[in-house]
Coordinates of C-alpha atoms in Angstrom, one line a residue:
Chain A
M1 CA 0.5 -0.3 -0.3
V2 CA 1.3 3.9 -0.3
M3 CA 2.4 5.0 2.5
E4 CA 0.4 8.1 3.3
I5 CA 1.7 11.6 3.0
V6 CA 0.5 13.5 6.2
C7 CA 0.7 17.8 5.6
P8 CA 0.3 20.3 7.8
A9 CA -2.1 23.0 6.8
G10 CA -2.2 26.7 9.5
T11 CA -5.0 27.8 7.0
P12 CA -7.5 26.8 5.5
A13 CA -5.7 28.6 1.8
A14 CA -3.4 25.9 3.2
L15 CA -5.3 23.1 3.5
R16 CA -7.0 24.0 -0.5
A17 CA -3.4 23.4 -1.3
A18 CA -1.9 20.7 0.1
V19 CA -4.9 19.1 -0.6
K20 CA -4.2 20.1 -4.2
A21 CA -0.8 19.9 -4.6
G22 CA -2.1 16.1 -3.6
A23 CA -2.1 15.6 0.1
H24 CA -3.2 11.4 1.8
T25 CA -3.9 13.4 4.8
V26 CA -3.9 16.9 6.0
Y27 CA -3.4 17.9 9.6
C28 CA -4.8 21.2 11.8
G29 CA -5.5 23.0 14.4
F30 CA -8.7 24.9 15.8
N31 CA -7.3 29.1 16.9
D32 CA -6.1 28.5 20.3
E33 CA -4.9 26.6 22.7
T34 CA -5.9 23.9 22.0
N35 CA -3.0 23.1 19.6
A36 CA 0.9 23.1 19.7
R37 CA 1.2 25.5 17.0
N38 CA -1.0 28.0 19.0
F39 CA 0.9 31.3 16.2
P40 CA -1.2 34.7 16.4
G41 CA -3.2 34.0 12.6
L42 CA -3.3 31.1 12.6
N43 CA -5.0 27.8 12.6
F44 CA -9.3 27.6 11.7
D45 CA -11.4 28.8 13.5
R46 CA -14.6 25.9 13.5
E47 CA -16.7 27.6 10.9
E48 CA -13.6 27.3 8.1
M49 CA -12.4 23.6 9.7
R50 CA -15.8 22.2 8.6
D51 CA -15.5 24.2 4.9
G52 CA -11.9 23.1 5.2
V53 CA -13.4 18.9 6.2
A54 CA -15.7 18.5 3.2
F55 CA -13.5 20.6 1.1
A56 CA -10.7 17.1 1.6
H57 CA -13.1 14.8 1.1
A58 CA -14.8 16.1 -2.0
H59 CA -11.5 15.6 -3.2
G60 CA -10.8 13.0 -1.6
S61 CA -8.0 13.5 1.3
K62 CA -8.6 13.0 5.6
V63 CA -8.3 16.2 8.1
L64 CA -7.0 14.6 11.7
I65 CA -7.5 17.8 14.1
A66 CA -4.2 18.2 16.4
I67 CA -5.8 19.2 20.3
N68 CA -2.5 18.0 21.5
T69 CA -2.1 20.4 24.2
F70 CA -2.0 19.4 28.0
P71 CA -5.5 21.2 29.1
R72 CA -5.0 23.1 32.1
A73 CA -6.1 22.6 35.1
G74 CA -10.0 24.2 35.5
N75 CA -10.3 25.2 32.4
E76 CA -10.8 21.4 30.7
A77 CA -13.9 22.3 29.4
I78 CA -11.8 24.3 26.5
W79 CA -10.6 20.5 25.4
H80 CA -13.3 19.1 25.8
R81 CA -15.2 21.4 23.4
A82 CA -12.7 20.7 21.0
V83 CA -12.8 17.6 21.1
A84 CA -16.6 17.6 20.2
D85 CA -16.4 20.3 17.4
A86 CA -13.7 17.9 15.9
E87 CA -16.6 15.5 15.6
V88 CA -18.9 17.6 14.1
C89 CA -16.4 19.4 11.8
G90 CA -16.6 16.0 10.0
A91 CA -12.8 15.1 11.5
D92 CA -11.6 11.6 9.8
A93 CA -9.2 11.6 13.9
V94 CA -8.7 14.1 16.6
I95 CA -4.6 13.8 17.3
L96 CA -4.3 13.8 21.8
A97 CA -1.9 13.7 24.3
D98 CA -2.7 13.7 27.4
P99 CA -4.4 11.1 29.1
G100 CA -7.3 12.7 30.4
L101 CA -8.3 14.3 27.3
L102 CA -7.4 10.6 25.8
D103 CA -9.9 9.6 28.5
Y104 CA -12.1 11.8 28.1
A105 CA -12.8 11.6 23.8
A106 CA -12.8 7.9 24.3
R107 CA -15.7 7.8 26.4
N108 CA -18.0 10.5 25.1
H109 CA -16.2 10.0 21.8
P110 CA -16.6 6.5 21.3
G111 CA -17.2 6.4 17.7
L112 CA -14.3 9.6 17.1
R113 CA -11.0 8.0 16.0
R114 CA -8.3 8.7 18.1
H115 CA -4.5 9.4 17.5
L116 CA -2.1 9.8 19.7
S117 CA 0.3 12.9 19.1
V118 CA 4.3 12.6 19.2
Q119 CA 3.4 15.0 22.2
A120 CA 3.2 12.1 24.6
A121 CA 6.0 10.8 23.3
A122 CA 5.2 6.7 23.1
A123 CA 8.7 5.7 22.5
N124 CA 8.5 1.4 23.3
A125 CA 6.1 -1.3 21.8
D126 CA 4.8 -1.7 25.6
I127 CA 3.4 1.0 25.9
I128 CA 1.9 2.2 22.6
N129 CA -0.1 -1.5 23.5
F130 CA -1.5 0.4 26.6
Y131 CA -2.6 3.5 25.0
A132 CA -3.8 0.5 22.1
E133 CA -5.9 -1.0 24.6
T134 CA -6.8 2.1 27.6
F135 CA -7.9 4.5 25.1
D136 CA -8.2 2.3 21.7
V137 CA -6.3 4.4 20.1
K138 CA -5.8 3.6 15.8
R139 CA -2.1 5.4 14.9
V140 CA 0.5 6.7 17.1
V141 CA 2.7 9.4 16.0
L142 CA 6.6 7.8 17.7
P143 CA 8.4 10.6 18.6
R144 CA 11.7 11.7 17.0
V145 CA 14.2 9.4 19.9
L146 CA 14.1 6.4 17.6
S147 CA 15.9 5.0 14.9
V148 CA 14.5 3.0 12.2
Q149 CA 15.2 0.0 13.0
E150 CA 13.8 0.8 16.5
I151 CA 11.0 1.8 14.6
A152 CA 11.2 -1.7 13.0
A153 CA 11.3 -3.7 16.6
I154 CA 8.8 -0.9 17.8
N155 CA 6.7 -2.3 14.3
A156 CA 6.3 -5.5 15.1
E157 CA 5.5 -5.0 18.0
I158 CA 2.8 -3.7 18.0
Q159 CA -1.0 -3.6 16.2
V160 CA -1.7 -0.4 15.8
E161 CA -0.5 1.7 12.8
T162 CA 2.4 4.7 12.9
E163 CA 3.1 8.0 11.7
V164 CA 6.9 9.0 11.4
F165 CA 8.4 13.0 10.7
V166 CA 10.0 13.1 7.8
F167 CA 11.0 16.8 6.3
G168 CA 10.8 20.1 8.7
G169 CA 11.7 21.0 12.3
L170 CA 14.3 18.9 15.3
C171 CA 12.6 18.7 17.8
V172 CA 16.4 18.1 19.4
M173 CA 14.4 17.1 23.5
A174 CA 11.3 13.8 24.0
E175 CA 8.4 16.0 22.3
G176 CA 5.8 16.9 25.8
R177 CA 8.9 16.8 27.4
C178 CA 10.1 20.2 27.3
S179 CA 10.3 23.1 29.3
L180 CA 13.2 24.8 28.7
S181 CA 10.4 27.6 26.9
S182 CA 8.5 27.8 29.6
Y183 CA 11.5 28.8 31.4
V184 CA 12.6 31.9 30.5
T185 CA 10.0 32.7 28.1
G186 CA 6.7 31.7 31.0
L187 CA 5.3 29.8 27.1
S188 CA 5.7 25.3 26.4
P189 CA 4.7 23.9 24.2
N190 CA 2.7 22.2 26.7
M191 CA 0.8 24.6 28.5
N192 CA 0.6 27.4 25.6
G193 CA 0.9 25.4 21.9
V194 CA 4.4 27.6 21.9
C195 CA 8.3 26.6 21.5
S196 CA 10.5 30.0 22.0
P197 CA 8.0 32.4 20.8
A198 CA 8.6 35.2 19.0
S199 CA 7.2 37.0 21.3
H200 CA 10.0 36.7 23.9
V201 CA 12.9 37.4 20.4
E202 CA 15.2 40.7 20.8
Y203 CA 18.2 40.8 18.6
R204 CA 20.4 43.6 18.9
E205 CA 23.3 44.9 16.7
D206 CA 26.6 46.0 18.1
K207 CA 30.1 47.0 16.3
G208 CA 29.2 44.0 13.4
V209 CA 27.9 41.7 15.8
L210 CA 24.2 40.4 16.0
D211 CA 23.0 38.5 19.1
A212 CA 19.5 36.3 18.9
R213 CA 17.8 37.0 22.5
L214 CA 15.0 35.3 23.5
G215 CA 14.1 36.4 27.3
G216 CA 17.2 38.2 27.5
Y217 CA 19.2 35.7 27.1
T218 CA 22.2 35.6 23.9
I219 CA 21.4 32.5 22.8
H220 CA 22.9 32.9 19.2
R221 CA 25.4 35.0 18.3
V222 CA 26.8 35.5 14.4
G223 CA 29.1 38.3 12.1
Q224 CA 27.9 40.4 9.9
N225 CA 27.2 38.9 6.9
E226 CA 25.9 35.6 8.9
P227 CA 23.0 33.6 9.0
A228 CA 21.2 34.9 11.4
P229 CA 19.3 30.8 12.4
Y230 CA 15.9 31.8 14.1
P231 CA 16.9 31.1 17.9
T232 CA 15.2 28.2 18.5
L233 CA 16.3 27.9 22.2
C234 CA 17.8 24.0 22.3
K235 CA 19.3 25.0 18.8
G236 CA 21.3 28.1 19.8
C237 CA 24.7 28.9 20.5
F238 CA 25.9 28.1 25.0
G239 CA 29.5 27.0 26.3
A240 CA 29.6 24.6 28.8
S241 CA 33.8 23.4 30.3
D242 CA 36.1 24.4 27.9
K243 CA 33.9 23.9 24.8
T244 CA 31.9 27.1 23.1
G245 CA 28.4 25.2 20.2
H246 CA 25.3 24.3 19.7
L247 CA 25.8 22.2 21.9
F248 CA 22.7 20.4 22.1
E249 CA 21.9 20.4 18.1
D250 CA 22.6 22.3 15.1
P251 CA 20.5 24.7 13.4
V252 CA 19.7 22.3 11.3
S253 CA 15.6 20.8 10.5
L254 CA 14.8 17.3 10.0
N255 CA 14.7 16.1 6.1
A256 CA 14.6 11.4 6.1
E257 CA 13.0 12.0 2.2
Q258 CA 16.1 9.7 1.1
L259 CA 15.3 6.6 4.6
I260 CA 11.4 6.9 2.8
P261 CA 12.0 2.9 1.9
Q262 CA 13.9 2.2 5.1
L263 CA 10.7 3.9 6.9
Q264 CA 8.7 1.3 4.0
K265 CA 9.9 -1.4 5.6
A266 CA 9.8 -1.0 9.0
G267 CA 6.4 -1.0 9.4
V268 CA 5.4 2.7 9.3
T269 CA 2.3 3.3 7.5
A270 CA 2.4 7.3 7.2
L271 CA 5.3 9.5 6.8
K272 CA 4.1 13.3 8.6
I273 CA 5.5 16.5 8.0
E274 CA 5.9 19.7 10.1
G275 CA 5.2 23.1 9.3
R276 CA 1.6 24.3 9.4
Q277 CA 3.4 27.6 10.1
R278 CA 4.8 27.1 6.6
S279 CA 2.5 29.2 3.8
R280 CA 0.6 27.7 1.2
S281 CA 3.6 28.1 -1.4
Y282 CA 5.6 25.7 0.8
V283 CA 3.3 22.5 1.6
A284 CA 2.5 22.3 -1.6
Q285 CA 5.5 22.4 -3.1
V286 CA 6.4 19.7 0.3
V287 CA 3.6 17.9 -0.8
R288 CA 4.1 17.1 -4.3
N289 CA 7.1 16.5 -4.4
F290 CA 6.6 13.7 -0.9
R291 CA 4.0 12.7 -3.5
A292 CA 5.8 12.1 -6.0
A293 CA 8.8 9.8 -3.3
V294 CA 5.9 7.4 -2.0
D295 CA 4.2 6.8 -5.9
A296 CA 7.5 6.1 -7.1
L297 CA 8.3 4.3 -4.3
E298 CA 4.5 2.2 -5.0
A299 CA 5.8 2.0 -9.0
G300 CA 8.9 0.3 -8.1
C301 CA 11.1 3.3 -9.4
P302 CA 14.4 4.9 -7.9
M303 CA 13.4 7.1 -5.3
P304 CA 13.8 11.0 -7.1
E305 CA 17.2 12.7 -5.1
G306 CA 17.8 16.0 -3.0
M307 CA 14.3 17.4 -4.4
L308 CA 13.7 19.4 -1.0
A309 CA 16.9 21.2 0.2
R310 CA 15.5 24.5 -1.9
L311 CA 12.7 24.6 0.3
S312 CA 15.4 24.4 3.9
E313 CA 15.7 28.0 4.2
G314 CA 19.6 27.6 3.4
Q315 CA 19.2 25.2 6.6
A316 CA 21.1 22.5 6.9
M317 CA 19.0 19.7 6.9
T318 CA 19.6 16.0 9.3
T319 CA 18.2 12.2 9.8
G320 CA 18.2 13.0 13.2
A321 CA 17.8 10.6 15.8
Y322 CA 16.8 7.7 12.1
K323 CA 20.7 7.3 12.7
K324 CA 21.8 5.4 15.4
T325 CA 24.6 7.8 15.8
W326 CA 22.6 10.8 16.0
R327 CA 22.1 10.3 19.9
Chain B
M1 CA 3.5 19.0 55.2
D2 CA 6.2 15.7 54.3
L3 CA 10.2 16.0 52.7
T4 CA 10.1 13.9 50.0
V5 CA 13.4 13.3 49.0
G6 CA 13.7 12.7 44.7
P7 CA 15.6 9.8 42.9
N8 CA 18.9 11.5 43.1
Q9 CA 19.0 12.3 38.8
F10 CA 23.0 12.3 38.7
F11 CA 25.4 10.2 38.4
W12 CA 27.3 9.4 41.6
S13 CA 30.5 6.5 42.3
A14 CA 28.6 4.0 43.9
D15 CA 30.8 4.5 47.4
R16 CA 28.9 8.3 46.8
W17 CA 25.5 7.1 46.5
T18 CA 25.9 4.8 49.5
G19 CA 27.3 6.6 51.6
F20 CA 24.4 9.9 50.3
Y21 CA 21.7 7.1 51.7
D22 CA 23.6 6.1 54.7
E23 CA 23.6 9.2 56.0
L24 CA 20.0 10.5 54.7
A25 CA 18.8 7.8 56.6
S26 CA 19.1 9.7 60.2
S27 CA 18.4 13.0 59.2
P28 CA 14.3 14.8 59.1
V29 CA 12.5 13.9 56.2
D30 CA 9.5 11.4 55.4
R31 CA 10.1 9.6 52.7
V32 CA 12.2 8.3 49.9
V33 CA 13.2 7.6 46.9
L34 CA 15.4 6.7 44.8
G35 CA 16.2 4.4 41.9
E36 CA 17.9 5.7 38.4
L37 CA 15.6 8.3 36.5
V38 CA 17.8 9.5 34.0
C39 CA 19.9 6.8 32.0
S40 CA 20.1 3.8 32.2
K41 CA 23.5 3.3 31.1
R42 CA 24.9 4.2 34.8
L43 CA 22.5 1.5 36.7
P44 CA 25.0 -1.5 36.9
F45 CA 27.4 0.5 38.9
Y46 CA 25.4 0.9 41.4
Q47 CA 22.4 -1.6 40.8
D48 CA 23.5 -3.9 43.6
R49 CA 23.6 -0.9 46.3
I50 CA 19.9 -1.2 46.4
P51 CA 18.4 -3.2 48.6
E52 CA 20.4 -2.1 51.0
A53 CA 19.7 1.2 50.8
I54 CA 16.2 0.7 50.7
A55 CA 16.6 -1.6 54.2
T56 CA 18.2 1.3 55.8
L57 CA 15.9 3.5 55.2
I58 CA 12.3 1.5 56.0
E59 CA 14.5 0.6 59.1
A60 CA 15.6 4.6 60.3
G61 CA 11.2 4.9 60.0
K62 CA 11.1 6.2 55.8
D63 CA 8.5 5.4 53.4
V64 CA 10.5 4.3 50.1
A65 CA 10.2 3.9 46.4
L66 CA 12.2 3.5 43.8
T67 CA 11.9 4.9 40.8
S68 CA 11.3 3.8 37.1
L69 CA 13.2 6.3 34.9
A70 CA 11.6 8.5 32.5
L71 CA 12.8 8.0 28.9
V72 CA 11.6 4.6 27.6
T73 CA 13.0 3.0 24.9
L74 CA 15.4 0.4 24.6
K75 CA 14.7 -3.9 25.1
R76 CA 17.0 -3.8 28.3
E77 CA 15.3 -0.9 29.4
R78 CA 11.6 -2.2 29.0
K79 CA 13.3 -5.1 31.0
Q80 CA 13.9 -3.3 33.9
T81 CA 11.3 -1.1 33.7
S82 CA 9.2 -4.5 34.0
E83 CA 11.0 -5.9 36.8
L84 CA 11.0 -2.1 39.0
A85 CA 8.0 -4.5 41.8
E86 CA 9.9 -6.9 42.7
M87 CA 12.0 -5.6 44.8
G88 CA 9.4 -4.8 46.2
V89 CA 8.5 -1.7 47.6
E90 CA 5.6 1.1 45.9
V91 CA 7.0 2.2 42.4
E92 CA 7.0 6.2 42.1
I93 CA 6.6 6.2 38.1
N94 CA 7.8 8.6 35.8
D95 CA 7.5 7.2 32.3
L96 CA 3.5 5.6 31.2
T97 CA 5.8 2.9 30.1
A98 CA 5.7 1.5 33.9
L99 CA 2.5 2.1 34.3
P100 CA 1.3 -1.4 32.5
H101 CA 4.0 -3.5 34.2
L102 CA 2.1 -3.2 38.1
P103 CA 0.9 -5.9 39.6
E104 CA -3.7 -5.5 38.6
G105 CA -4.1 -4.0 42.0
S106 CA -0.9 -1.8 43.7
K107 CA -1.0 1.3 44.6
F108 CA 1.6 3.8 43.3
S109 CA 2.9 7.0 42.6
V110 CA 3.5 9.7 40.0
G111 CA 6.7 11.8 39.5
P112 CA 7.1 15.2 38.0
L113 CA 7.8 14.1 34.8
V114 CA 4.6 12.7 34.2
N115 CA 2.7 14.9 32.0
V116 CA 0.1 15.6 34.7
Y117 CA -1.3 18.7 33.7
N118 CA -5.0 18.8 35.0
E119 CA -7.4 17.1 37.0
G120 CA -9.2 15.3 34.8
T121 CA -5.1 12.9 33.5
L122 CA -4.7 13.0 38.0
A123 CA -8.6 11.1 38.2
W124 CA -7.7 8.6 35.8
L125 CA -4.3 7.5 37.6
A126 CA -6.4 8.1 40.5
S127 CA -8.6 5.6 38.7
K128 CA -5.1 3.4 37.7
G129 CA -4.0 3.4 42.1
A130 CA -1.9 6.2 41.9
T131 CA -2.2 7.6 45.4
R132 CA 0.1 10.2 45.7
I133 CA 1.7 12.7 42.3
C134 CA 4.2 14.8 42.4
L135 CA 3.1 17.7 39.9
P136 CA 5.9 18.1 37.3
P137 CA 8.0 22.0 38.3
E138 CA 6.2 23.4 35.3
L139 CA 3.2 24.1 37.0
P140 CA 1.4 27.1 38.5
L141 CA 0.2 28.3 42.3
A142 CA -3.2 28.1 39.9
S143 CA -3.0 24.2 38.7
V144 CA -1.5 23.3 41.4
E145 CA -4.3 25.2 43.8
T146 CA -6.7 22.9 41.6
I147 CA -5.4 19.3 41.1
A148 CA -4.8 19.3 44.9
T149 CA -8.0 19.9 45.1
V150 CA -9.9 17.3 43.0
G151 CA -6.8 15.2 44.3
A152 CA -7.7 15.6 48.0
D153 CA -11.3 14.2 46.9
L154 CA -9.8 11.1 45.5
G155 CA -7.4 10.2 47.8
V156 CA -4.5 11.3 46.0
S157 CA -2.2 13.3 48.0
I158 CA -0.2 16.0 46.2
E159 CA 3.5 16.7 46.3
V160 CA 5.6 19.3 44.5
W161 CA 9.5 20.6 43.7
G162 CA 10.1 21.7 46.9
H163 CA 14.7 21.8 46.1
G164 CA 16.9 21.8 43.4
R165 CA 17.9 21.8 39.8
L166 CA 14.5 21.2 37.7
P167 CA 14.3 18.9 35.2
L168 CA 13.6 20.8 31.5
A169 CA 14.2 18.1 29.6
I170 CA 14.8 14.5 28.6
S171 CA 15.9 13.2 24.8
G172 CA 17.7 10.7 22.9
R173 CA 20.2 12.7 22.8
C174 CA 23.2 11.9 25.9
Y175 CA 24.8 15.8 25.4
H176 CA 27.4 14.7 28.0
A177 CA 29.1 12.4 25.3
R178 CA 28.4 15.3 22.0
L179 CA 30.4 17.6 24.0
H180 CA 33.7 15.7 24.4
K181 CA 32.6 14.4 20.7
R182 CA 31.4 10.5 21.9
T183 CA 28.1 9.3 20.6
K184 CA 25.8 7.5 23.2
D185 CA 27.2 4.4 22.8
N186 CA 29.9 5.4 23.3
C187 CA 29.4 7.7 26.2
Q188 CA 33.3 6.2 28.0
F189 CA 30.4 7.8 31.1
A190 CA 31.4 11.3 30.9
C191 CA 28.4 12.6 32.7
E192 CA 30.1 10.6 36.2
D193 CA 32.8 14.2 36.3
D194 CA 29.6 17.1 37.2
P195 CA 28.3 15.3 40.2
D196 CA 26.2 18.0 40.4
G197 CA 25.3 18.6 36.1
L198 CA 27.8 21.0 33.7
D199 CA 26.8 24.6 33.4
V200 CA 25.5 26.6 31.0
R201 CA 26.4 29.6 30.3
T202 CA 25.2 32.0 27.4
M203 CA 27.3 33.5 24.4
E204 CA 28.1 36.2 27.2
G205 CA 28.7 34.0 29.8
Q206 CA 25.8 34.8 31.6
P207 CA 24.8 30.1 34.1
F208 CA 21.2 29.5 32.0
L209 CA 21.9 25.9 31.8
A210 CA 23.2 22.3 33.6
M211 CA 23.6 19.2 31.6
N212 CA 23.3 15.4 32.8
G213 CA 23.8 12.5 30.1
V214 CA 20.3 13.1 28.0
Q215 CA 19.3 15.4 30.5
T216 CA 18.6 19.3 30.9
L217 CA 18.3 21.0 34.1
S218 CA 17.9 24.6 34.5
D219 CA 21.1 26.1 36.2
T220 CA 19.3 27.7 38.6
Y221 CA 17.4 25.4 41.9
G222 CA 14.2 25.8 42.5
C223 CA 13.1 26.6 46.5
A224 CA 10.0 26.4 47.4
A225 CA 11.5 28.5 50.8
Y226 CA 9.1 31.5 49.8
Q227 CA 6.0 29.3 49.0
I228 CA 4.9 27.0 51.7
D229 CA 2.2 29.5 52.4
A230 CA 0.0 29.8 49.7
L231 CA 1.5 26.0 48.9
T232 CA -0.3 24.7 52.3
Q233 CA -3.4 26.4 51.7
A234 CA -3.3 24.5 47.7
G235 CA -4.1 21.6 49.8
V236 CA 0.1 20.3 48.6
S237 CA 0.6 17.9 51.3
A238 CA 4.7 17.1 50.3
L239 CA 7.8 18.7 48.9
R240 CA 10.2 17.5 47.1
L241 CA 13.9 17.6 47.9
S242 CA 16.2 16.8 45.2
P243 CA 19.6 15.5 45.8
Q244 CA 22.8 17.5 45.5
S245 CA 26.2 17.0 46.2
K246 CA 28.0 19.0 48.9
G247 CA 25.4 19.3 52.0
F248 CA 22.1 17.5 51.7
T249 CA 20.9 16.5 54.6
D250 CA 22.2 19.6 56.6
L251 CA 18.9 21.4 53.2
C252 CA 16.7 18.4 54.5
D253 CA 16.7 20.0 58.9
L254 CA 16.4 23.2 57.2
Y255 CA 13.3 22.8 54.9
R256 CA 11.9 20.6 58.6
Q257 CA 12.6 23.7 60.3
L258 CA 11.0 25.9 57.9
L259 CA 8.1 23.3 57.4
D260 CA 8.6 23.4 61.4
G261 CA 7.7 27.5 61.4
K262 CA 11.3 28.1 63.2
V263 CA 12.8 29.4 60.1
N264 CA 10.9 31.6 57.4
G265 CA 11.8 31.6 53.7
A266 CA 14.9 34.2 53.6
H267 CA 16.7 32.4 56.0
V268 CA 16.3 29.8 53.8
A269 CA 18.0 31.1 51.1
G270 CA 20.9 32.8 53.1
A271 CA 22.1 29.7 54.2
I272 CA 21.7 27.4 50.7
V273 CA 24.2 29.7 49.7
G274 CA 25.6 29.4 52.3
I275 CA 26.1 26.0 51.8
D276 CA 27.4 26.3 48.1
D277 CA 27.5 29.8 47.1
N278 CA 27.0 29.0 42.9
I279 CA 24.0 28.2 43.6
R280 CA 22.0 30.6 42.6
L281 CA 17.9 29.9 42.7
S282 CA 14.6 30.6 41.4
D283 CA 10.0 30.0 42.1
G284 CA 9.4 31.3 38.5
F285 CA 6.6 28.4 37.3
L286 CA 5.6 28.6 40.3
T287 CA 4.5 32.1 41.1
G288 CA 6.5 34.8 38.9
D289 CA 5.9 35.5 34.7
R290 CA 8.6 32.3 33.3
G291 CA 11.0 29.0 35.1
V292 CA 13.5 31.7 36.4
E293 CA 12.6 34.2 38.2
W294 CA 13.6 34.7 41.5
S295 CA 10.5 36.2 44.0
G296 CA 14.3 36.9 47.1
N297 CA 14.9 39.5 44.2
Q298 CA 11.0 41.2 45.1
P299 CA 11.1 43.6 48.4
L300 CA 8.9 41.8 49.9
T301 CA 5.6 43.0 50.4
T302 CA 4.2 41.2 53.4
P303 CA 6.6 41.2 57.2
Q304 CA 8.2 36.6 57.2
V305 CA 8.1 35.1 59.9

């Protein structure tokens, strides 16, 4: 079976572009703190979501709705409403991370298919089987801590589908288990759906040196004509003992396109592209390329090579944890 | 309010490890959670010392629990996790992976690295047998209060991070190994040189984070010394102290005196820095706009005890 391409859509326009470009599936979120890409001007109100799902279904594509932040104590109703509205909008599945919310959805919306978000960081077969048995989760998005070999071993021990990230931003830390951002900015992926938010970024130039600061901490420094990457905390430049550099991760993004055949052999069902904050033209281009890759694979043709390098905005690419030496 | 000592987050030699728990036996803490939290490669170095430490602490009247690993991926780690309950003490799960391995119907506790952000997750864990939850350090006081209120109804005690470098992230990658240009599989235990984590500085030389193998911690030591009244009012029943290499039993004494109303928060904060003047404190996750902030820097608005 052809591998499923799961594409991001931050706006209704991006959703339509992804569907027209051949996305099998699009994932998106409501325009509030219930999803992990809670950026200004992004995401869908209820009416847009309903229309988006109808458009996708009319073109043979599916829509997954990410409700993958951790509900704030005392305000769970906001997240419960999001699950209910996802069902009303006709979503093909919801992507959830919080055990309490999974429990709620399983009890109150049993007919609404549930996927386990990468934010739950389910990193072994035991916990995946537990989520499947307990909440009837049908698919798990694997955290970016596993090698291809480990993914294959997991798939041999579980019944549910797996989805893995193949392109875009790369978390270095186990997803959903990182509060670096809230430590310096007060806003975190788990609680607010943002990481290293632009509202807390500041650039300062002095004598040809450009400092990038996050929450008042200088986490990147470049010369005048060097590219200045966005100061995402875990990809900043730091000092420890007598060394200075990108101690956690270089400012790289993930590109596992060349690993697609191996991921298929490892039993992976779906390939996920990160980037709900990206433009519709970017999304369309990435979708077209990945669709061509999985179609070529299915037809037994060689994989197109290096097709996405130009989309990485000059950033270096990595295959991340899929190759064991990354660790 | 009770004092719990959390699992040691760092890599210590077996002798240092044993010495630490021997000393702890005579300190005024109520509960001790021990075992390996961060990296399964460390465990063989002191694994055979664990039964004796458990016996010593139980003999001294402490409640004892055994932690699970925070991130379970390898076969060996799954096996270790599945065997935790065989040690005969309560298990503190710090990854949900440990939950299905617990014997049917057994009571367990939940550590700060499990995402308990709300009353729904608390209720679900309670239905599985959780009787105590140490909340993630990231939670603000308002969330702590809501969760503790529901916890009281469901028979779940709530604990919060009281002292120690804050566990901010866990990864598949080992940063100590990366710093030494090694892979995780060939780390040569670089983290052993840093019994309290390795300081990570910003480009301006400002202390910022600390690396500890696959774990990333805050530079600052979380410190709830100024928040005891608020936490008590919120219904919190225990404070967690996280092991550090210097003066830990003195710290336990200090926090005990604080909880008994014999000294105030400012006294405790001053004494902590007296133990190690390279320690900076924070309590911003509980009360500030962001985690790194420290109430001790604010002018006092109410007179201290």
